[in-house]
XYZ file of C-alpha atoms in Angstrom:
577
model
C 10.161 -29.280 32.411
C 9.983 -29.197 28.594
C 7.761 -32.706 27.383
C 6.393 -32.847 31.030
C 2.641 -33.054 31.660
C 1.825 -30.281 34.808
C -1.528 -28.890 36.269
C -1.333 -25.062 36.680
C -3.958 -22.277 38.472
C -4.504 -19.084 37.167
C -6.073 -16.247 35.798
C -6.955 -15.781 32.416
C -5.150 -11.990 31.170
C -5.971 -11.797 27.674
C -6.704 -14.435 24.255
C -5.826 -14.498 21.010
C -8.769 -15.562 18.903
C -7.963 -14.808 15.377
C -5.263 -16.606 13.150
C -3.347 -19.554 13.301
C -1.687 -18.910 17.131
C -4.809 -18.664 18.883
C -4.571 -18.952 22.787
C -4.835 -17.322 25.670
C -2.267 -16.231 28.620
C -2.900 -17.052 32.243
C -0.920 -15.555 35.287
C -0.752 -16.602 38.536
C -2.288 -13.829 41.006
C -0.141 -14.932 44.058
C 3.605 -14.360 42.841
C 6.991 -16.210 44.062
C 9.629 -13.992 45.378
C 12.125 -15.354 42.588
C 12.908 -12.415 40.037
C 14.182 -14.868 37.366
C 10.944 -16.524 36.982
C 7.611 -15.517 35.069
C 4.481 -15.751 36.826
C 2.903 -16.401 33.416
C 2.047 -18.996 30.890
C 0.578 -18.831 26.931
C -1.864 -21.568 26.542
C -1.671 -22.812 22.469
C -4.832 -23.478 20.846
C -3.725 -24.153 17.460
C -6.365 -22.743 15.049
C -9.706 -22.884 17.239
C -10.318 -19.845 19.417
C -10.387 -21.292 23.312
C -13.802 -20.365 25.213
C -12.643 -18.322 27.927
C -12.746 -14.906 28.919
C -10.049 -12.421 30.682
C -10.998 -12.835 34.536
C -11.891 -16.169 34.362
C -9.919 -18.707 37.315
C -8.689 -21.788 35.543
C -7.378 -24.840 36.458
C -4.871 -26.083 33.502
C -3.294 -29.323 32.735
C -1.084 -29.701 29.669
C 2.246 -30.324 28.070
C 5.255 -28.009 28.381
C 6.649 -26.889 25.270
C 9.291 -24.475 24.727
C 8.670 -23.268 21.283
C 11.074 -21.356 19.534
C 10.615 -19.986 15.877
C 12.022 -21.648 13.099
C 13.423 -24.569 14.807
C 15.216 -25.286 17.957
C 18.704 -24.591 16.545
C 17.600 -21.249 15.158
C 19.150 -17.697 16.687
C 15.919 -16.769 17.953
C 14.761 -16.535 21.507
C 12.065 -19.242 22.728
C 8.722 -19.089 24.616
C 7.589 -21.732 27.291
C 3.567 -22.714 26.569
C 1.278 -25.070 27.352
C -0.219 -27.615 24.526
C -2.658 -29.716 24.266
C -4.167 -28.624 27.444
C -7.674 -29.098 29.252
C -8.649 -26.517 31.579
C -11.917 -25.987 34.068
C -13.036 -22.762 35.101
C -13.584 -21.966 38.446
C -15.056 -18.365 38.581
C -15.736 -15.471 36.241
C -14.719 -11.431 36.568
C -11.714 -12.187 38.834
C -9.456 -8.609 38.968
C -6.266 -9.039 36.782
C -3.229 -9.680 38.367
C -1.486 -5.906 38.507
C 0.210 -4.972 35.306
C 4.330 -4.366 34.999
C 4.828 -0.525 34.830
C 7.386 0.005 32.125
C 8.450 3.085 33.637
C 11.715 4.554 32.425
C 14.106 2.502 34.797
C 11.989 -0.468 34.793
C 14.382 -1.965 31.824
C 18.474 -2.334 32.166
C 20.572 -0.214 30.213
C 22.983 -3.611 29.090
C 21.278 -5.566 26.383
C 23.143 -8.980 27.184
C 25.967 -10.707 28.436
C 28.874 -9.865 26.146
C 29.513 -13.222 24.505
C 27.728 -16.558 24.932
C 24.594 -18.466 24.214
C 21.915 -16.982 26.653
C 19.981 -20.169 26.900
C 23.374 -21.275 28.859
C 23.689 -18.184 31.573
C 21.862 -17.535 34.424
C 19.000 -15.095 34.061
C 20.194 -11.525 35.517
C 16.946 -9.495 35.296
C 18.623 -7.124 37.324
C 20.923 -6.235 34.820
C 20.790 -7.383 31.495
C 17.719 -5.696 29.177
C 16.663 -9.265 27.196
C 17.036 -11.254 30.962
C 14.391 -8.770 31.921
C 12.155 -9.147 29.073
C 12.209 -13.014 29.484
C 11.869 -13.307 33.288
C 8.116 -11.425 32.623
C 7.647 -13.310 29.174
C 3.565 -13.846 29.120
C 3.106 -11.362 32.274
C 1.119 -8.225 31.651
C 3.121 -5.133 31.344
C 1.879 -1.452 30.408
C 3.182 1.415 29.682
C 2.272 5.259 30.031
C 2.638 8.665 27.499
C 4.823 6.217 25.585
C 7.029 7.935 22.827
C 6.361 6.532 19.590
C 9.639 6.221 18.017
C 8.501 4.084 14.651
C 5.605 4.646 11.896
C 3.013 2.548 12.258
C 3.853 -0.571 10.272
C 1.717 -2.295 7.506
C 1.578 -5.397 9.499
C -0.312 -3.338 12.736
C 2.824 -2.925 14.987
C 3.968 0.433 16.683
C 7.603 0.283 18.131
C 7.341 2.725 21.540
C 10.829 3.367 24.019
C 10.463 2.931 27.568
C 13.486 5.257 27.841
C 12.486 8.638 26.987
C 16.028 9.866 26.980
C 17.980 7.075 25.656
C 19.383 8.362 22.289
C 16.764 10.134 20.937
C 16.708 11.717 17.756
C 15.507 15.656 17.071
C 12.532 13.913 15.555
C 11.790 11.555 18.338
C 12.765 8.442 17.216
C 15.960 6.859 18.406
C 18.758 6.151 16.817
C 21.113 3.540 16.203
C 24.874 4.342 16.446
C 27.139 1.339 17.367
C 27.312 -2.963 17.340
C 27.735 -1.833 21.516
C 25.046 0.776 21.739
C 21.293 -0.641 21.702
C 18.311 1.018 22.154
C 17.365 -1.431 25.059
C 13.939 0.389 25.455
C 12.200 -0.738 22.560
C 9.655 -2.389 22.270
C 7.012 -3.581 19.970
C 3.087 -3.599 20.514
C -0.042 -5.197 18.424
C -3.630 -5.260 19.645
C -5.780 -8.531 20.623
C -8.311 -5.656 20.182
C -10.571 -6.294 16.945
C -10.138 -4.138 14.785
C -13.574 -3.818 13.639
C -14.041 -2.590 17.028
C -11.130 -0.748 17.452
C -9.175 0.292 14.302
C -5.726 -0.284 14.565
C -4.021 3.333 14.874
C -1.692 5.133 12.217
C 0.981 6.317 13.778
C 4.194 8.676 12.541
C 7.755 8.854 14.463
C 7.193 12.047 17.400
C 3.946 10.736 17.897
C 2.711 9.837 21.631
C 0.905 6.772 22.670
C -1.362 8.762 25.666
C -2.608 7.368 28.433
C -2.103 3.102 29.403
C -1.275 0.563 27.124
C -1.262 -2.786 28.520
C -1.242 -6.752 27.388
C 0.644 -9.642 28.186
C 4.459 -9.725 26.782
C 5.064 -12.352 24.099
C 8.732 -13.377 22.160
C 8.088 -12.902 18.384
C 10.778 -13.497 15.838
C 9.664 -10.161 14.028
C 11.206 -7.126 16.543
C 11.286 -9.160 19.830
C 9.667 -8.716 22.992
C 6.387 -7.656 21.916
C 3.237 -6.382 24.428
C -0.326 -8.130 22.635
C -2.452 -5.260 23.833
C -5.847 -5.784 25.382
C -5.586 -1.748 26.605
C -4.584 0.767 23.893
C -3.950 4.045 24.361
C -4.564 6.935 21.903
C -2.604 8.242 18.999
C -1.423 12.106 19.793
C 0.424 13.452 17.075
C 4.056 15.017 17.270
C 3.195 17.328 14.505
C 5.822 15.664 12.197
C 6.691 17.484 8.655
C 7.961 16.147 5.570
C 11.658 18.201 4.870
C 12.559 20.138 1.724
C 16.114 20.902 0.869
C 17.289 23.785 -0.397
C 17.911 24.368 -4.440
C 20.707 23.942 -5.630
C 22.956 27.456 -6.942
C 23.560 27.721 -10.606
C 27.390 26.525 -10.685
C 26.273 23.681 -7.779
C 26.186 20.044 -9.318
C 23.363 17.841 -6.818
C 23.668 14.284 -6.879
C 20.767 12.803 -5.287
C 20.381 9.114 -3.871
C 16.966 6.999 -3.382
C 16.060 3.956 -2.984
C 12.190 3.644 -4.777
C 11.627 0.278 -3.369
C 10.996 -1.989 -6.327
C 9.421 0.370 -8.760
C 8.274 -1.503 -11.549
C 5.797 -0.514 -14.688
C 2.910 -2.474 -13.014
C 2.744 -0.018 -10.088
C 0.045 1.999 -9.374
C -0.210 5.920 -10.768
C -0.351 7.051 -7.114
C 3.410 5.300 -6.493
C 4.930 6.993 -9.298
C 3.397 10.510 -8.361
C 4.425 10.080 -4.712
C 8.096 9.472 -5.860
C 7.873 12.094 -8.149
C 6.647 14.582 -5.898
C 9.623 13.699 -3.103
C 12.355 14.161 -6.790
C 10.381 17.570 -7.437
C 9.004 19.219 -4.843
C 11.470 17.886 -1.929
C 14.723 17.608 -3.322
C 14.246 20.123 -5.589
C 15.243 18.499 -8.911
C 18.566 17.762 -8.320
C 20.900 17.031 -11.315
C 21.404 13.502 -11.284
C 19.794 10.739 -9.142
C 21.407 7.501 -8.530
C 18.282 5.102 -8.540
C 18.043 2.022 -6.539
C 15.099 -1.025 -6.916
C 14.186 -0.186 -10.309
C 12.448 -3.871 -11.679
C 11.856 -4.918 -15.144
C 8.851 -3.828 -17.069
C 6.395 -6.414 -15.161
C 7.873 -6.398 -12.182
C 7.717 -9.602 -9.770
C 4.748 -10.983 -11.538
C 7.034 -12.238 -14.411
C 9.027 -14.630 -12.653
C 11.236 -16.468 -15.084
C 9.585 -14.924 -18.143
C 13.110 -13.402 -19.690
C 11.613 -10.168 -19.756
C 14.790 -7.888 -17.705
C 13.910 -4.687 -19.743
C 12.970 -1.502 -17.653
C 12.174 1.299 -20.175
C 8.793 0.840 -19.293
C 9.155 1.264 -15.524
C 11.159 3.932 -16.204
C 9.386 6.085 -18.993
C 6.538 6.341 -16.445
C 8.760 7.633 -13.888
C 10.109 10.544 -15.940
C 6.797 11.393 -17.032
C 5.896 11.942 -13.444
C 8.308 13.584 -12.585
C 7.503 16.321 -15.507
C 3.817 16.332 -14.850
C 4.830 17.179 -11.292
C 7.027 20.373 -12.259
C 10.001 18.420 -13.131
C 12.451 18.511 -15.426
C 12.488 16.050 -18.747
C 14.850 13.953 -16.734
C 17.196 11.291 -19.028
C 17.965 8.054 -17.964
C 20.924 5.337 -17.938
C 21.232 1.811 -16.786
C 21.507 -1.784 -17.729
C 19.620 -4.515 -18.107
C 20.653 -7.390 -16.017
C 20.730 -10.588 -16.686
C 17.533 -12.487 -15.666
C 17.179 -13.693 -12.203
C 21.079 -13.111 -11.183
C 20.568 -9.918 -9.105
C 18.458 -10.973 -6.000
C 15.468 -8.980 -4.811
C 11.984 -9.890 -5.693
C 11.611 -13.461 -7.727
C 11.034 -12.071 -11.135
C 11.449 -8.576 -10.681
C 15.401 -7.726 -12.050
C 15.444 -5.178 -9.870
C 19.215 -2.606 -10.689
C 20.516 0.681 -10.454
C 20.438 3.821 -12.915
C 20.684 7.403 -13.248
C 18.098 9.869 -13.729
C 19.792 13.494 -15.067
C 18.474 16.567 -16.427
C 20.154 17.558 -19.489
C 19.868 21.276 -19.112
C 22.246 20.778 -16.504
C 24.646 18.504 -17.302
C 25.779 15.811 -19.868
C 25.992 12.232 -19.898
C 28.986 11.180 -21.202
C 28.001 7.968 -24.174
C 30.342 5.625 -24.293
C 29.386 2.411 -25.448
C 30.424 -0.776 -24.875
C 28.224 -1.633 -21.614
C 26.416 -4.815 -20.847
C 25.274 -7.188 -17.886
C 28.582 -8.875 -18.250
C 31.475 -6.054 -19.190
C 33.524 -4.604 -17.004
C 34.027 -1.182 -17.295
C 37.564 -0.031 -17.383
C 39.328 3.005 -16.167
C 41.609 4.780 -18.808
C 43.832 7.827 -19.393
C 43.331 10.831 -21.574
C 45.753 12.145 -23.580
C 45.292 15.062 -21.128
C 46.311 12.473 -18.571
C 42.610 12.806 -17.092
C 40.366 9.603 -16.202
C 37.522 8.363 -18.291
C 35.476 5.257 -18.576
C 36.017 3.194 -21.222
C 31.931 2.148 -21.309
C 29.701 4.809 -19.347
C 27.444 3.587 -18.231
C 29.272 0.253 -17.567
C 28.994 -2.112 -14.891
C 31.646 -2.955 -12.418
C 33.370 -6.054 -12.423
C 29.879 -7.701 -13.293
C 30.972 -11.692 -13.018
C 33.266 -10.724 -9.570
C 31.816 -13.269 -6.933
C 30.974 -10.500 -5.405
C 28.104 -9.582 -6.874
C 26.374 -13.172 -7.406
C 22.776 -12.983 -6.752
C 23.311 -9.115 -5.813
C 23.000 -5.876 -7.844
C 26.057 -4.503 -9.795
C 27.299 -1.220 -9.327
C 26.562 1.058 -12.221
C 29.433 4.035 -13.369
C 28.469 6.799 -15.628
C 30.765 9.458 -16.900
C 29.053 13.449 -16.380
C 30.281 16.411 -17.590
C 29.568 19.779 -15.709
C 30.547 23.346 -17.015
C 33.366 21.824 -18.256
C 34.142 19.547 -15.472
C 33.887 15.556 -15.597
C 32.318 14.151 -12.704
C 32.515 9.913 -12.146
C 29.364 9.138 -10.001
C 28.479 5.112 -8.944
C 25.076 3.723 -8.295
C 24.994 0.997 -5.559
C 22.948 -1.387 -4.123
C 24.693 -3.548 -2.043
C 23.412 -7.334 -0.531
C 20.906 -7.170 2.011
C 21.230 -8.244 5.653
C 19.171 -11.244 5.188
C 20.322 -14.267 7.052
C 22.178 -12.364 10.001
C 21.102 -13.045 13.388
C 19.028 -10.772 15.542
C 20.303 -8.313 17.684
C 17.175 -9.990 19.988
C 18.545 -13.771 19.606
C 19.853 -15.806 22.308
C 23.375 -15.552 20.468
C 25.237 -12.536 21.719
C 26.954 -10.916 19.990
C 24.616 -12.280 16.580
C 26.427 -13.222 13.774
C 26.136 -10.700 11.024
C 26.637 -13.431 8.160
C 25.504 -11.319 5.255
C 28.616 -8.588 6.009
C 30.974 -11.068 4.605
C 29.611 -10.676 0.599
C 29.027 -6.485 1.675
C 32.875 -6.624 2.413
C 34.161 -7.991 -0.757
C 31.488 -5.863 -2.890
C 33.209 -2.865 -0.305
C 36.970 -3.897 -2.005
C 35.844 -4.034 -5.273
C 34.677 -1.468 -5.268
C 37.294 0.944 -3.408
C 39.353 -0.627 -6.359
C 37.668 0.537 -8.782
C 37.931 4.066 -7.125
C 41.759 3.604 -6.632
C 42.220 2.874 -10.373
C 40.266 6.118 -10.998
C 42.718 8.174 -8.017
C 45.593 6.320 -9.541
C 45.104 7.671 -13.318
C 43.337 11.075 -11.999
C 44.255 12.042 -8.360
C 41.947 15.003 -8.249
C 38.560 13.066 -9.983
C 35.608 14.016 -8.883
C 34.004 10.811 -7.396
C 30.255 10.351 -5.763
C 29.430 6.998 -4.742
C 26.052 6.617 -4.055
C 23.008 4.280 -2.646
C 21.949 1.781 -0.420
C 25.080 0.158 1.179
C 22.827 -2.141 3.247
C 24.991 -1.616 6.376
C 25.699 0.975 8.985
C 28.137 4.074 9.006
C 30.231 2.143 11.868
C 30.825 -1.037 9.991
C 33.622 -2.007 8.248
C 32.007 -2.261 5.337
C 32.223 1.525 5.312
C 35.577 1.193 6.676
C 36.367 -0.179 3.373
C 35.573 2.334 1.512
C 36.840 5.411 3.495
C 40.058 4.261 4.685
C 42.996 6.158 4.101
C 40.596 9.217 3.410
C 40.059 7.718 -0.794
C 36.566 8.909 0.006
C 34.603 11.046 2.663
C 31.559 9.401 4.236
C 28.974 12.340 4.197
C 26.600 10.820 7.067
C 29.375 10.916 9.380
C 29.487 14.799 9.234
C 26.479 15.177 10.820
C 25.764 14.867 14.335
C 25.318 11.448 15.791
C 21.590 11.914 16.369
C 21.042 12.931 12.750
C 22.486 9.565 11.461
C 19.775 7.659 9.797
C 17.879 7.326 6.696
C 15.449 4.342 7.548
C 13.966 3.104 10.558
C 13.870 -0.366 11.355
C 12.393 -2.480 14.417
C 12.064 0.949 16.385
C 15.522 1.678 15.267
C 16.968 4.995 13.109
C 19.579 4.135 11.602
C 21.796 4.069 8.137
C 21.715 1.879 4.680
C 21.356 4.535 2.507
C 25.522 6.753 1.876
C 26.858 9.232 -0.344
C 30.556 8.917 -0.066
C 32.665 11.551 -2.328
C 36.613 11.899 -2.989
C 38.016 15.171 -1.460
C 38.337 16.878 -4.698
C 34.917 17.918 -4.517
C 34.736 21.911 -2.982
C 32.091 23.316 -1.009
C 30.144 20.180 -0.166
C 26.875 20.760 0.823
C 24.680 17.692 2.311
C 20.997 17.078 3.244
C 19.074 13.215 4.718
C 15.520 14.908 3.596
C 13.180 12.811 5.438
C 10.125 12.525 3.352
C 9.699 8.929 3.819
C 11.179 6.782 6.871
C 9.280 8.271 9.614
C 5.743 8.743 8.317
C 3.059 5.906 7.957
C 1.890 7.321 4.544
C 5.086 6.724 2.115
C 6.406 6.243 -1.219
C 9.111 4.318 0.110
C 10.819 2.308 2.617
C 13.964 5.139 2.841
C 14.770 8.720 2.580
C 16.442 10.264 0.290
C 19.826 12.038 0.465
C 21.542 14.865 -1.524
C 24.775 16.666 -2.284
C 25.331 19.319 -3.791
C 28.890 20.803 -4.696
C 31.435 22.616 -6.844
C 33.020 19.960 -9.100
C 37.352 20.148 -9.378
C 39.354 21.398 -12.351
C 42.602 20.722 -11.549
C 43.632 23.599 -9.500
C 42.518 26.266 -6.860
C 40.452 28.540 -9.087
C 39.824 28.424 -12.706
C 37.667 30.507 -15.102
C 34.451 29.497 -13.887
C 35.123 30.139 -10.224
C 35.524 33.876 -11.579
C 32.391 34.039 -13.544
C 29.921 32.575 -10.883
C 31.479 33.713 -7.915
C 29.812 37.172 -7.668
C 26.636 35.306 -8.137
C 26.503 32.594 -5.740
C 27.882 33.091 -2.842
């Protein structure tokens, strides 16, 4: 009926009278028998807010449209509204038609058919999760005691699971762990509530959204089926706690991974104390820290203006950390060149190290630019070294257009060298959702992820090749999960160990996403290293107050020398055991 002109009873359930979308949803009291079909309708207003009220009878007569974000050949689902519609009201205070319970076997276990275009299958409610959501799309739904199983976001959503039990993690979110294994009780709320009347509520993962929550269901391109609340519950917190790992023994190297989401010189003091206090206080000052989103010295608000330096952004950040209770941390990294490494317009964002010379050495080498590979080489000992550190890898590799390059630096420990690489891998932008009417979605951004996987797995296998034993870490934000095959790439034929996989399945995460736990963030490490010890220390991901985006991750471990047990082994042993 798309383009058709209809007339329509019903009652009004709920309007939308701020923004751009402003409209109001109207459900028919007196349901079909047909499961497939809605018994609702949103009514667009455009920008003017419509003068009804929720229990008002209407008679409707408008177009049909059956909008669908970004265009009709876009991945995402659509919505069927009315437009340009005239409507009389009939009566005032009418009782709202009875609300959906979302109870915990309200929703389908199956997400979707396995293949296919959904627009092109018969609905099957019955059985298929997304099916379900669309044959109630504009209907009110509630829910009860929901789990909260996201932070409250800074664009006033909360992500809740209708399935108590369905993967949960020991922190009560939920957690993603396969292409074939979604978490088909999500689902995202907002209020229609204003907030001047009723604040919007912060909200941390293990939290509980008590008593009903209820509002008309609504497609949105951002996380899906989403409930547009006219009946929020209260915020009961899980009692949720920031981790600390342990410190690290005296002949223990820790490598340490975070992402500081585009830290730039232009920040705020508070940013740079909050990171500083997660470096200091809850990973305990490791070593070295691969850095990722570091961005020039003005950050995105010098788009174009050459400047790619980040001595600035960074000299604040060590400073932190040491008026924290840190150590006089050194750093390492390149400039890149300007505009070629994606992120922010303007804001250069790359990789580096942070390391704490007390501990350990950097190993100088120079010959390292934006554009110079660095090259493995062979010791007259017959032992690898770099032959810039730090030096980029295969910088001008298609690869790496418009994407960060990884970073190698050379580190000496009690003796020991120690190779570790900084990543940042391309982001996921551009893949379809896993909420799209194209099942299975095409993951299009995997394809660049892949070859930056090879080349770099190359660049360890040149490393293996001159130095079987080296101690390698590679380190960062991968962009994609711990089942993919862009981690395939890396591990396969055991070259390197990925560490998230030796945890249990419910443990596997390091960000949390549309409702979902799950994995960017890796530390992978050759199997030369001895007595690895590894920590995900959730400071960040779960909690609506954070420095950043992810969570930081840490190894710590005894680096190799060659052989079963050397001089130092002796020494230490009796003390650190």
């Amino acid at each position: 009926m798309d383009g058709e002109t209809v007339t329509v009873p019903g009652i009004v359930t709920a309007k939308r009278q701020f923004g751009s979308v402003r409209g109001f949803w109207v459900q028919d009291p007196q349901p079909d028998d047909d499961p497939r079909t809605s018994e609702a309708l949103f009514v667009y207003n455009g920008n003017e807010t419509p003068d009804v009220t929720a229990g008002d009878e209407v008679s409707l007569t408008g177009e049909v449209s059956e909008y669908r974000p970004r265009g009709q050949d876009s991945a995402y689902q659509s919505s069927t509204q009315l437009i340009d519609a005239e409507w009389t009201v009939a009566s005032s205070g009418n009782e709202l038609p009875e609300a959906v319970a979302l109870d915990p076997d309200a929703v389908p276990e199956a997400l979707a058919p396995e293949e296919g275009n959904l627009d092109e299958f018969e609905l099957r409610p019955d059985k298929y999760a997304l099916d379900f959501w669309e044959a109630h799309e504009g209907e009110r739904v509630s829910v009860a005691d929901a789990p909260l199983v996201s932070r409250s976001t800074d664009y006033n959503e909360l992500y809740v699971t209708t399935k108590p039990g369905q993967n949960r993690t020991p922190r009560g979110g939920v957690f993603y762990g396969g292409y074939d294994e979604p978490n088909t009780g999500l689902l995202k709320i907002e209020s229609l509530l204003p907030f001047s009347e009723h604040p919007f509520p912060t909200a941390d993962v293990g939290d509980t959204l008590t008593g009903t929550t209820a509002g008309p269901l609504e497609y949105d391109q951002y996380g899906g089926y989403t409930m547009q609340a006219t009946e929020l519950g209260e915020v009961e917190s899980g009692g949720l706690e920031r981790e600390t790992t342990r410190t690290q023994k005296p002949s223990e190297l820790s490598v340490a991974t975070y992402n500081v989401e585009n830290l730039s010189a232009v920040d705020e003091q508070a940013k740079f104390d909050d990171l500083a206090e997660g470096v200091v206080k809850h990973l305990r000052s490791p070593d070295v820290v691969t850095l990722e989103e570091i961005q020039d010295n003005n950050g995105a608000d010098g788009n174009g203006d050459g400047v790619v330096a980040a001595d600035k952004t960074l000299d604040r950040f060590v400073e932190a950390i040491e008026a924290a209770g840190g150590p006089a941390y050194e750093y390492r990294q390149i400039d890149p060149q300007d505009r070629t490494d994606g992120g922010q317009p303007g804001g250069n964002i790359r990789v580096g190290f942070l390391f704490d010379p007390e501990r350990v050495s950097f190993v100088d080498r120079e010959g390292g630019d934006a554009t110079t590979a660095v090259e493995v080489e062979k010791t007259r000992r017959g032992t690898a070294k770099l032959s810039a550190s730090p030096g980029r890898i295969d910088p001008q590799h298609e690869a790496w257009d418009d994407s960060r390059k990884p970073l190698a630096g050379e580190f000496e420990f009690r003796g020991r060298t120690v190779f570790v690489v900084a990543n940042h891998f391309a982001s996921k932008g551009g893949d379809e959702p896993t909420h799209g009417r194209f099942q299975p979605p095409t993951r299009s951004s995997e394809e660049q992820r892949h070859k930056q996987a090879e080349v770099l797995r190359g660049f360890v296998d040149e490393l293996q090749d001159v130095q079987p034993n080296a101690n390698v870490v590679v380190a960062g934000d991968l962009n994609d999960y711990q089942f993919s095959d862009t981690l395939a790439k890396l591990t396969d034929g055991g070259a390197l160990t990925s560490l998230i996989d030796t945890l249990p399945a419910s443990e596997q995460y390091s960000y949390v996403y549309e409702g979902n736990s799950q994995v960017l963030d890796h530390m992978l490490v050759s199997d030369s290293l001895r007595r690895v010890d590894y920590d995900v220390v959730r400071i960040n991901s779960e909690f609506a107050e954070q420095a950043s985006d992810h969570d930081p991750q840490i190894v710590r471990f005894k680096p190799s020398a060659g052989h079963a047990l050397d001089f130092w082994d002796w020494f230490w042993w009796p003390f650190d055991r």
